[in-house]
Amino acid sequence: MDGRLLFAGFQDNGTTIYDYNDFKDKPSFDLTIDGESLYYGWRFSDFASDRDELGNTTGTLMLKHAWKPIQLKVITSCCGFGFFSRSMEIVNLSEETAIGLTNVTPLKGCLWSITDNVADNLRDDTVAPYSVGRFKDLYWANEGNFAWQDVPVNTGIFFNSTFGMSGHGSPFFYSAQQYQRRLLRVPDGLVL
């Protein structure tokens, strides 16, 4: 819509649950080149969908930017158990100009939508609507140091680290929607 790939939530059967205009301002990814966010200005180029022998589906969306000489492949996979993964392939189409990759957020948006009226959405309003599970420790022999943290209503959280052998933290965390008991594996760096 208007040069943006927008986010749409999904039911357990894989169909979208939001109306066309519900999340018209929620981009599905963000790519920052030379300090400029390019969540907008994209033109559709191609789309392909593949299914492997286990029934896992991968969709590959090809986009070209309207103002920057960039081609983008957005590759989203679903394993069939409610887990999504996304990668992006970025190609500089210019032979004269170098581009500076500032930031990549391959998967972003509203994971689950609930209204601010907690009483209508939760059976027990003493329970936070979401929780995040993550590895708390990167030291040797502490691989099992996993913990859940509640996320109150109207609160944003961000987990990231520059500690570890690669200079980065654990590459993922889990997000759980408490009132429907849904679980989602999320790549590191996604803002909830």
JSON list of C-alpha atoms in Angstrom, two decimals:
[
{"chain": "A", "resi": 1, "resn": "MET", "atom": "CA", "xyz": [0.00, 0.00, 0.00]},
{"chain": "A", "resi": 2, "resn": "ASP", "atom": "CA", "xyz": [1.52, 3.32, -1.08]},
{"chain": "A", "resi": 3, "resn": "GLY", "atom": "CA", "xyz": [4.94, 1.72, -1.59]},
{"chain": "A", "resi": 4, "resn": "ARG", "atom": "CA", "xyz": [5.03, 0.01, 1.81]},
{"chain": "A", "resi": 5, "resn": "LEU", "atom": "CA", "xyz": [4.90, -3.66, 2.76]},
{"chain": "A", "resi": 6, "resn": "LEU", "atom": "CA", "xyz": [2.46, -3.64, 5.65]},
{"chain": "A", "resi": 7, "resn": "PHE", "atom": "CA", "xyz": [2.04, -6.03, 8.51]},
{"chain": "A", "resi": 8, "resn": "ALA", "atom": "CA", "xyz": [-1.01, -8.29, 8.83]},
{"chain": "A", "resi": 9, "resn": "GLY", "atom": "CA", "xyz": [-1.60, -10.59, 11.80]},
{"chain": "A", "resi": 10, "resn": "PHE", "atom": "CA", "xyz": [-2.58, -14.21, 11.29]},
{"chain": "A", "resi": 11, "resn": "GLN", "atom": "CA", "xyz": [-4.97, -16.69, 12.83]},
{"chain": "A", "resi": 12, "resn": "ASP", "atom": "CA", "xyz": [-3.87, -20.22, 13.66]},
{"chain": "A", "resi": 13, "resn": "ASN", "atom": "CA", "xyz": [-5.06, -21.35, 10.22]},
{"chain": "A", "resi": 14, "resn": "GLY", "atom": "CA", "xyz": [-2.79, -18.82, 8.47]},
{"chain": "A", "resi": 15, "resn": "THR", "atom": "CA", "xyz": [-5.42, -16.36, 7.29]},
{"chain": "A", "resi": 16, "resn": "THR", "atom": "CA", "xyz": [-5.14, -12.66, 8.13]},
{"chain": "A", "resi": 17, "resn": "ILE", "atom": "CA", "xyz": [-7.28, -11.34, 10.95]},
{"chain": "A", "resi": 18, "resn": "TYR", "atom": "CA", "xyz": [-7.08, -7.60, 10.40]},
{"chain": "A", "resi": 19, "resn": "ASP", "atom": "CA", "xyz": [-9.03, -5.45, 8.01]},
{"chain": "A", "resi": 20, "resn": "TYR", "atom": "CA", "xyz": [-7.15, -3.73, 5.21]},
{"chain": "A", "resi": 21, "resn": "ASN", "atom": "CA", "xyz": [-6.92, -0.38, 7.00]},
{"chain": "A", "resi": 22, "resn": "ASP", "atom": "CA", "xyz": [-6.42, -1.57, 10.60]},
{"chain": "A", "resi": 23, "resn": "PHE", "atom": "CA", "xyz": [-2.63, -1.42, 10.44]},
{"chain": "A", "resi": 24, "resn": "LYS", "atom": "CA", "xyz": [-2.03, 0.85, 7.47]},
{"chain": "A", "resi": 25, "resn": "ASP", "atom": "CA", "xyz": [0.82, 2.59, 9.29]},
{"chain": "A", "resi": 26, "resn": "LYS", "atom": "CA", "xyz": [2.60, -0.55, 10.53]},
{"chain": "A", "resi": 27, "resn": "PRO", "atom": "CA", "xyz": [5.41, -1.53, 8.14]},
{"chain": "A", "resi": 28, "resn": "SER", "atom": "CA", "xyz": [6.39, -5.19, 7.97]},
{"chain": "A", "resi": 29, "resn": "PHE", "atom": "CA", "xyz": [10.14, -4.48, 7.88]},
{"chain": "A", "resi": 30, "resn": "ASP", "atom": "CA", "xyz": [12.60, -1.62, 8.04]},
{"chain": "A", "resi": 31, "resn": "LEU", "atom": "CA", "xyz": [15.76, -1.10, 6.04]},
{"chain": "A", "resi": 32, "resn": "THR", "atom": "CA", "xyz": [17.97, 1.92, 6.72]},
{"chain": "A", "resi": 33, "resn": "ILE", "atom": "CA", "xyz": [20.42, 2.88, 3.97]},
{"chain": "A", "resi": 34, "resn": "ASP", "atom": "CA", "xyz": [22.79, 5.82, 4.43]},
{"chain": "A", "resi": 35, "resn": "GLY", "atom": "CA", "xyz": [20.86, 6.82, 7.55]},
{"chain": "A", "resi": 36, "resn": "GLU", "atom": "CA", "xyz": [17.48, 6.97, 5.76]},
{"chain": "A", "resi": 37, "resn": "SER", "atom": "CA", "xyz": [14.70, 4.56, 6.67]},
{"chain": "A", "resi": 38, "resn": "LEU", "atom": "CA", "xyz": [13.31, 2.89, 3.55]},
{"chain": "A", "resi": 39, "resn": "TYR", "atom": "CA", "xyz": [10.13, 1.33, 4.93]},
{"chain": "A", "resi": 40, "resn": "TYR", "atom": "CA", "xyz": [8.33, 3.21, 2.12]},
{"chain": "A", "resi": 41, "resn": "GLY", "atom": "CA", "xyz": [8.91, 3.82, -1.59]},
{"chain": "A", "resi": 42, "resn": "TRP", "atom": "CA", "xyz": [8.91, 0.18, -2.76]},
{"chain": "A", "resi": 43, "resn": "ARG", "atom": "CA", "xyz": [7.50, -1.18, -6.01]},
{"chain": "A", "resi": 44, "resn": "PHE", "atom": "CA", "xyz": [6.38, -4.75, -6.50]},
{"chain": "A", "resi": 45, "resn": "SER", "atom": "CA", "xyz": [8.62, -6.72, -8.84]},
{"chain": "A", "resi": 46, "resn": "ASP", "atom": "CA", "xyz": [7.87, -10.42, -8.34]},
{"chain": "A", "resi": 47, "resn": "PHE", "atom": "CA", "xyz": [6.58, -13.02, -5.88]},
{"chain": "A", "resi": 48, "resn": "ALA", "atom": "CA", "xyz": [7.16, -16.77, -5.61]},
{"chain": "A", "resi": 49, "resn": "SER", "atom": "CA", "xyz": [5.86, -19.30, -3.11]},
{"chain": "A", "resi": 50, "resn": "ASP", "atom": "CA", "xyz": [7.45, -22.69, -2.47]},
{"chain": "A", "resi": 51, "resn": "ARG", "atom": "CA", "xyz": [6.53, -25.61, -0.25]},
{"chain": "A", "resi": 52, "resn": "ASP", "atom": "CA", "xyz": [9.03, -28.22, 0.89]},
{"chain": "A", "resi": 53, "resn": "GLU", "atom": "CA", "xyz": [8.43, -31.94, 1.45]},
{"chain": "A", "resi": 54, "resn": "LEU", "atom": "CA", "xyz": [7.32, -31.29, 5.07]},
{"chain": "A", "resi": 55, "resn": "GLY", "atom": "CA", "xyz": [4.71, -28.75, 4.01]},
{"chain": "A", "resi": 56, "resn": "ASN", "atom": "CA", "xyz": [6.65, -25.69, 5.18]},
{"chain": "A", "resi": 57, "resn": "THR", "atom": "CA", "xyz": [5.89, -22.65, 3.03]},
{"chain": "A", "resi": 58, "resn": "THR", "atom": "CA", "xyz": [8.35, -19.97, 1.96]},
{"chain": "A", "resi": 59, "resn": "GLY", "atom": "CA", "xyz": [7.27, -16.80, 0.21]},
{"chain": "A", "resi": 60, "resn": "THR", "atom": "CA", "xyz": [9.85, -14.69, -1.65]},
{"chain": "A", "resi": 61, "resn": "LEU", "atom": "CA", "xyz": [8.81, -11.14, -2.45]},
{"chain": "A", "resi": 62, "resn": "MET", "atom": "CA", "xyz": [10.98, -9.09, -4.81]},
{"chain": "A", "resi": 63, "resn": "LEU", "atom": "CA", "xyz": [10.80, -5.30, -4.44]},
{"chain": "A", "resi": 64, "resn": "LYS", "atom": "CA", "xyz": [12.61, -2.39, -6.11]},
{"chain": "A", "resi": 65, "resn": "HIS", "atom": "CA", "xyz": [12.95, 0.98, -4.46]},
{"chain": "A", "resi": 66, "resn": "ALA", "atom": "CA", "xyz": [11.55, 4.00, -6.29]},
{"chain": "A", "resi": 67, "resn": "TRP", "atom": "CA", "xyz": [14.32, 6.47, -5.34]},
{"chain": "A", "resi": 68, "resn": "LYS", "atom": "CA", "xyz": [17.33, 4.39, -4.33]},
{"chain": "A", "resi": 69, "resn": "PRO", "atom": "CA", "xyz": [19.08, 1.93, -6.67]},
{"chain": "A", "resi": 70, "resn": "ILE", "atom": "CA", "xyz": [18.17, -1.02, -4.44]},
{"chain": "A", "resi": 71, "resn": "GLN", "atom": "CA", "xyz": [16.54, -4.36, -5.09]},
{"chain": "A", "resi": 72, "resn": "LEU", "atom": "CA", "xyz": [15.22, -6.26, -2.08]},
{"chain": "A", "resi": 73, "resn": "LYS", "atom": "CA", "xyz": [14.18, -9.87, -1.63]},
{"chain": "A", "resi": 74, "resn": "VAL", "atom": "CA", "xyz": [12.01, -10.41, 1.44]},
{"chain": "A", "resi": 75, "resn": "ILE", "atom": "CA", "xyz": [12.01, -14.14, 2.22]},
{"chain": "A", "resi": 76, "resn": "THR", "atom": "CA", "xyz": [9.45, -15.24, 4.82]},
{"chain": "A", "resi": 77, "resn": "SER", "atom": "CA", "xyz": [9.09, -18.85, 5.95]},
{"chain": "A", "resi": 78, "resn": "CYS", "atom": "CA", "xyz": [6.50, -20.56, 8.12]},
{"chain": "A", "resi": 79, "resn": "CYS", "atom": "CA", "xyz": [7.16, -24.01, 9.52]},
{"chain": "A", "resi": 80, "resn": "GLY", "atom": "CA", "xyz": [3.49, -24.78, 10.13]},
{"chain": "A", "resi": 81, "resn": "PHE", "atom": "CA", "xyz": [3.72, -24.66, 13.92]},
{"chain": "A", "resi": 82, "resn": "GLY", "atom": "CA", "xyz": [3.21, -20.90, 14.29]},
{"chain": "A", "resi": 83, "resn": "PHE", "atom": "CA", "xyz": [6.87, -19.97, 13.81]},
{"chain": "A", "resi": 84, "resn": "PHE", "atom": "CA", "xyz": [7.94, -17.42, 11.23]},
{"chain": "A", "resi": 85, "resn": "SER", "atom": "CA", "xyz": [11.42, -16.54, 10.07]},
{"chain": "A", "resi": 86, "resn": "ARG", "atom": "CA", "xyz": [12.40, -13.81, 7.68]},
{"chain": "A", "resi": 87, "resn": "SER", "atom": "CA", "xyz": [15.58, -12.89, 5.87]},
{"chain": "A", "resi": 88, "resn": "MET", "atom": "CA", "xyz": [16.34, -10.14, 3.42]},
{"chain": "A", "resi": 89, "resn": "GLU", "atom": "CA", "xyz": [18.69, -10.02, 0.44]},
{"chain": "A", "resi": 90, "resn": "ILE", "atom": "CA", "xyz": [19.77, -6.49, -0.47]},
{"chain": "A", "resi": 91, "resn": "VAL", "atom": "CA", "xyz": [21.30, -5.72, -3.87]},
{"chain": "A", "resi": 92, "resn": "ASN", "atom": "CA", "xyz": [22.86, -2.39, -4.88]},
{"chain": "A", "resi": 93, "resn": "LEU", "atom": "CA", "xyz": [21.79, -1.88, -8.51]},
{"chain": "A", "resi": 94, "resn": "SER", "atom": "CA", "xyz": [24.13, 1.08, -9.04]},
{"chain": "A", "resi": 95, "resn": "GLU", "atom": "CA", "xyz": [27.59, 0.52, -10.46]},
{"chain": "A", "resi": 96, "resn": "GLU", "atom": "CA", "xyz": [28.73, 4.03, -9.51]},
{"chain": "A", "resi": 97, "resn": "THR", "atom": "CA", "xyz": [27.31, 4.62, -6.04]},
{"chain": "A", "resi": 98, "resn": "ALA", "atom": "CA", "xyz": [28.12, 2.70, -2.88]},
{"chain": "A", "resi": 99, "resn": "ILE", "atom": "CA", "xyz": [25.42, 2.37, -0.25]},
{"chain": "A", "resi": 100, "resn": "GLY", "atom": "CA", "xyz": [25.88, 2.27, 3.49]},
{"chain": "A", "resi": 101, "resn": "LEU", "atom": "CA", "xyz": [23.78, -0.31, 5.30]},
{"chain": "A", "resi": 102, "resn": "THR", "atom": "CA", "xyz": [22.83, 1.35, 8.59]},
{"chain": "A", "resi": 103, "resn": "ASN", "atom": "CA", "xyz": [20.14, -0.94, 10.02]},
{"chain": "A", "resi": 104, "resn": "VAL", "atom": "CA", "xyz": [18.08, -3.98, 9.03]},
{"chain": "A", "resi": 105, "resn": "THR", "atom": "CA", "xyz": [14.90, -5.06, 10.80]},
{"chain": "A", "resi": 106, "resn": "PRO", "atom": "CA", "xyz": [13.58, -7.96, 8.72]},
{"chain": "A", "resi": 107, "resn": "LEU", "atom": "CA", "xyz": [10.43, -8.63, 10.75]},
{"chain": "A", "resi": 108, "resn": "LYS", "atom": "CA", "xyz": [8.51, -5.95, 12.62]},
{"chain": "A", "resi": 109, "resn": "GLY", "atom": "CA", "xyz": [4.99, -4.88, 13.34]},
{"chain": "A", "resi": 110, "resn": "CYS", "atom": "CA", "xyz": [2.16, -5.80, 15.63]},
{"chain": "A", "resi": 111, "resn": "LEU", "atom": "CA", "xyz": [2.42, -9.47, 16.55]},
{"chain": "A", "resi": 112, "resn": "TRP", "atom": "CA", "xyz": [-0.97, -9.67, 18.20]},
{"chain": "A", "resi": 113, "resn": "SER", "atom": "CA", "xyz": [-3.48, -6.91, 18.64]},
{"chain": "A", "resi": 114, "resn": "ILE", "atom": "CA", "xyz": [-5.50, -6.37, 21.78]},
{"chain": "A", "resi": 115, "resn": "THR", "atom": "CA", "xyz": [-7.33, -3.25, 22.85]},
{"chain": "A", "resi": 116, "resn": "ASP", "atom": "CA", "xyz": [-6.30, -1.23, 25.88]},
{"chain": "A", "resi": 117, "resn": "ASN", "atom": "CA", "xyz": [-9.40, -2.49, 27.67]},
{"chain": "A", "resi": 118, "resn": "VAL", "atom": "CA", "xyz": [-7.68, -5.36, 29.47]},
{"chain": "A", "resi": 119, "resn": "ALA", "atom": "CA", "xyz": [-10.87, -6.57, 31.15]},
{"chain": "A", "resi": 120, "resn": "ASP", "atom": "CA", "xyz": [-12.39, -7.39, 27.74]},
{"chain": "A", "resi": 121, "resn": "ASN", "atom": "CA", "xyz": [-9.29, -9.25, 26.59]},
{"chain": "A", "resi": 122, "resn": "LEU", "atom": "CA", "xyz": [-8.02, -11.09, 29.63]},
{"chain": "A", "resi": 123, "resn": "ARG", "atom": "CA", "xyz": [-9.75, -13.66, 31.80]},
{"chain": "A", "resi": 124, "resn": "ASP", "atom": "CA", "xyz": [-7.60, -12.54, 34.73]},
{"chain": "A", "resi": 125, "resn": "ASP", "atom": "CA", "xyz": [-6.60, -8.88, 34.65]},
{"chain": "A", "resi": 126, "resn": "THR", "atom": "CA", "xyz": [-3.74, -9.55, 37.08]},
{"chain": "A", "resi": 127, "resn": "VAL", "atom": "CA", "xyz": [-1.86, -11.33, 34.28]},
{"chain": "A", "resi": 128, "resn": "ALA", "atom": "CA", "xyz": [0.22, -9.30, 31.83]},
{"chain": "A", "resi": 129, "resn": "PRO", "atom": "CA", "xyz": [-1.10, -9.78, 28.27]},
{"chain": "A", "resi": 130, "resn": "TYR", "atom": "CA", "xyz": [2.34, -10.72, 26.92]},
{"chain": "A", "resi": 131, "resn": "SER", "atom": "CA", "xyz": [5.56, -12.22, 28.16]},
{"chain": "A", "resi": 132, "resn": "VAL", "atom": "CA", "xyz": [8.96, -12.57, 26.56]},
{"chain": "A", "resi": 133, "resn": "GLY", "atom": "CA", "xyz": [11.23, -15.57, 27.06]},
{"chain": "A", "resi": 134, "resn": "ARG", "atom": "CA", "xyz": [14.93, -15.12, 26.46]},
{"chain": "A", "resi": 135, "resn": "PHE", "atom": "CA", "xyz": [18.35, -16.43, 27.34]},
{"chain": "A", "resi": 136, "resn": "LYS", "atom": "CA", "xyz": [19.63, -14.24, 30.17]},
{"chain": "A", "resi": 137, "resn": "ASP", "atom": "CA", "xyz": [23.25, -15.32, 30.07]},
{"chain": "A", "resi": 138, "resn": "LEU", "atom": "CA", "xyz": [25.92, -15.84, 27.42]},
{"chain": "A", "resi": 139, "resn": "TYR", "atom": "CA", "xyz": [28.63, -17.29, 29.66]},
{"chain": "A", "resi": 140, "resn": "TRP", "atom": "CA", "xyz": [29.96, -20.80, 29.17]},
{"chain": "A", "resi": 141, "resn": "ALA", "atom": "CA", "xyz": [27.81, -23.58, 30.71]},
{"chain": "A", "resi": 142, "resn": "ASN", "atom": "CA", "xyz": [24.87, -21.19, 31.23]},
{"chain": "A", "resi": 143, "resn": "GLU", "atom": "CA", "xyz": [23.03, -22.12, 28.03]},
{"chain": "A", "resi": 144, "resn": "GLY", "atom": "CA", "xyz": [19.94, -23.12, 30.01]},
{"chain": "A", "resi": 145, "resn": "ASN", "atom": "CA", "xyz": [19.60, -19.79, 31.81]},
{"chain": "A", "resi": 146, "resn": "PHE", "atom": "CA", "xyz": [16.26, -19.03, 30.17]},
{"chain": "A", "resi": 147, "resn": "ALA", "atom": "CA", "xyz": [13.60, -16.87, 31.81]},
{"chain": "A", "resi": 148, "resn": "TRP", "atom": "CA", "xyz": [10.22, -15.32, 31.04]},
{"chain": "A", "resi": 149, "resn": "GLN", "atom": "CA", "xyz": [9.53, -11.63, 31.64]},
{"chain": "A", "resi": 150, "resn": "ASP", "atom": "CA", "xyz": [6.06, -10.09, 31.70]},
{"chain": "A", "resi": 151, "resn": "VAL", "atom": "CA", "xyz": [5.35, -7.20, 29.36]},
{"chain": "A", "resi": 152, "resn": "PRO", "atom": "CA", "xyz": [2.68, -4.85, 30.77]},
{"chain": "A", "resi": 153, "resn": "VAL", "atom": "CA", "xyz": [0.09, -3.16, 28.57]},
{"chain": "A", "resi": 154, "resn": "ASN", "atom": "CA", "xyz": [1.41, -0.17, 26.58]},
{"chain": "A", "resi": 155, "resn": "THR", "atom": "CA", "xyz": [5.04, -1.03, 27.25]},
{"chain": "A", "resi": 156, "resn": "GLY", "atom": "CA", "xyz": [7.76, -1.43, 24.65]},
{"chain": "A", "resi": 157, "resn": "ILE", "atom": "CA", "xyz": [10.81, -3.60, 25.27]},
{"chain": "A", "resi": 158, "resn": "PHE", "atom": "CA", "xyz": [13.98, -4.29, 23.33]},
{"chain": "A", "resi": 159, "resn": "PHE", "atom": "CA", "xyz": [16.52, -7.04, 23.94]},
{"chain": "A", "resi": 160, "resn": "ASN", "atom": "CA", "xyz": [19.92, -6.77, 22.36]},
{"chain": "A", "resi": 161, "resn": "SER", "atom": "CA", "xyz": [23.53, -7.34, 23.33]},
{"chain": "A", "resi": 162, "resn": "THR", "atom": "CA", "xyz": [27.00, -6.79, 21.96]},
{"chain": "A", "resi": 163, "resn": "PHE", "atom": "CA", "xyz": [28.38, -9.49, 24.24]},
{"chain": "A", "resi": 164, "resn": "GLY", "atom": "CA", "xyz": [29.30, -12.94, 22.99]},
{"chain": "A", "resi": 165, "resn": "MET", "atom": "CA", "xyz": [31.72, -14.66, 20.65]},
{"chain": "A", "resi": 166, "resn": "SER", "atom": "CA", "xyz": [30.23, -12.98, 17.56]},
{"chain": "A", "resi": 167, "resn": "GLY", "atom": "CA", "xyz": [29.73, -9.63, 19.25]},
{"chain": "A", "resi": 168, "resn": "HIS", "atom": "CA", "xyz": [25.98, -10.17, 19.41]},
{"chain": "A", "resi": 169, "resn": "GLY", "atom": "CA", "xyz": [23.53, -11.68, 21.84]},
{"chain": "A", "resi": 170, "resn": "SER", "atom": "CA", "xyz": [21.24, -14.65, 21.36]},
{"chain": "A", "resi": 171, "resn": "PRO", "atom": "CA", "xyz": [19.69, -14.47, 17.87]},
{"chain": "A", "resi": 172, "resn": "PHE", "atom": "CA", "xyz": [16.10, -14.86, 19.06]},
{"chain": "A", "resi": 173, "resn": "PHE", "atom": "CA", "xyz": [13.60, -14.72, 21.88]},
{"chain": "A", "resi": 174, "resn": "TYR", "atom": "CA", "xyz": [10.09, -16.05, 22.37]},
{"chain": "A", "resi": 175, "resn": "SER", "atom": "CA", "xyz": [6.96, -13.96, 22.77]},
{"chain": "A", "resi": 176, "resn": "ALA", "atom": "CA", "xyz": [3.86, -15.44, 24.39]},
{"chain": "A", "resi": 177, "resn": "GLN", "atom": "CA", "xyz": [0.38, -13.99, 24.25]},
{"chain": "A", "resi": 178, "resn": "GLN", "atom": "CA", "xyz": [-0.97, -14.94, 27.65]},
{"chain": "A", "resi": 179, "resn": "TYR", "atom": "CA", "xyz": [-4.71, -14.76, 27.15]},
{"chain": "A", "resi": 180, "resn": "GLN", "atom": "CA", "xyz": [-4.76, -17.07, 24.10]},
{"chain": "A", "resi": 181, "resn": "ARG", "atom": "CA", "xyz": [-1.55, -18.96, 24.97]},
{"chain": "A", "resi": 182, "resn": "ARG", "atom": "CA", "xyz": [0.08, -18.35, 21.60]},
{"chain": "A", "resi": 183, "resn": "LEU", "atom": "CA", "xyz": [3.85, -18.60, 21.24]},
{"chain": "A", "resi": 184, "resn": "LEU", "atom": "CA", "xyz": [6.01, -16.92, 18.59]},
{"chain": "A", "resi": 185, "resn": "ARG", "atom": "CA", "xyz": [9.76, -17.21, 17.96]},
{"chain": "A", "resi": 186, "resn": "VAL", "atom": "CA", "xyz": [11.11, -13.76, 17.17]},
{"chain": "A", "resi": 187, "resn": "PRO", "atom": "CA", "xyz": [14.47, -12.76, 15.64]},
{"chain": "A", "resi": 188, "resn": "ASP", "atom": "CA", "xyz": [16.74, -10.65, 17.82]},
{"chain": "A", "resi": 189, "resn": "GLY", "atom": "CA", "xyz": [16.28, -6.91, 17.53]},
{"chain": "A", "resi": 190, "resn": "LEU", "atom": "CA", "xyz": [12.52, -6.91, 16.97]},
{"chain": "A", "resi": 191, "resn": "VAL", "atom": "CA", "xyz": [10.78, -4.27, 19.02]},
{"chain": "A", "resi": 192, "resn": "LEU", "atom": "CA", "xyz": [7.56, -5.44, 20.69]}
]
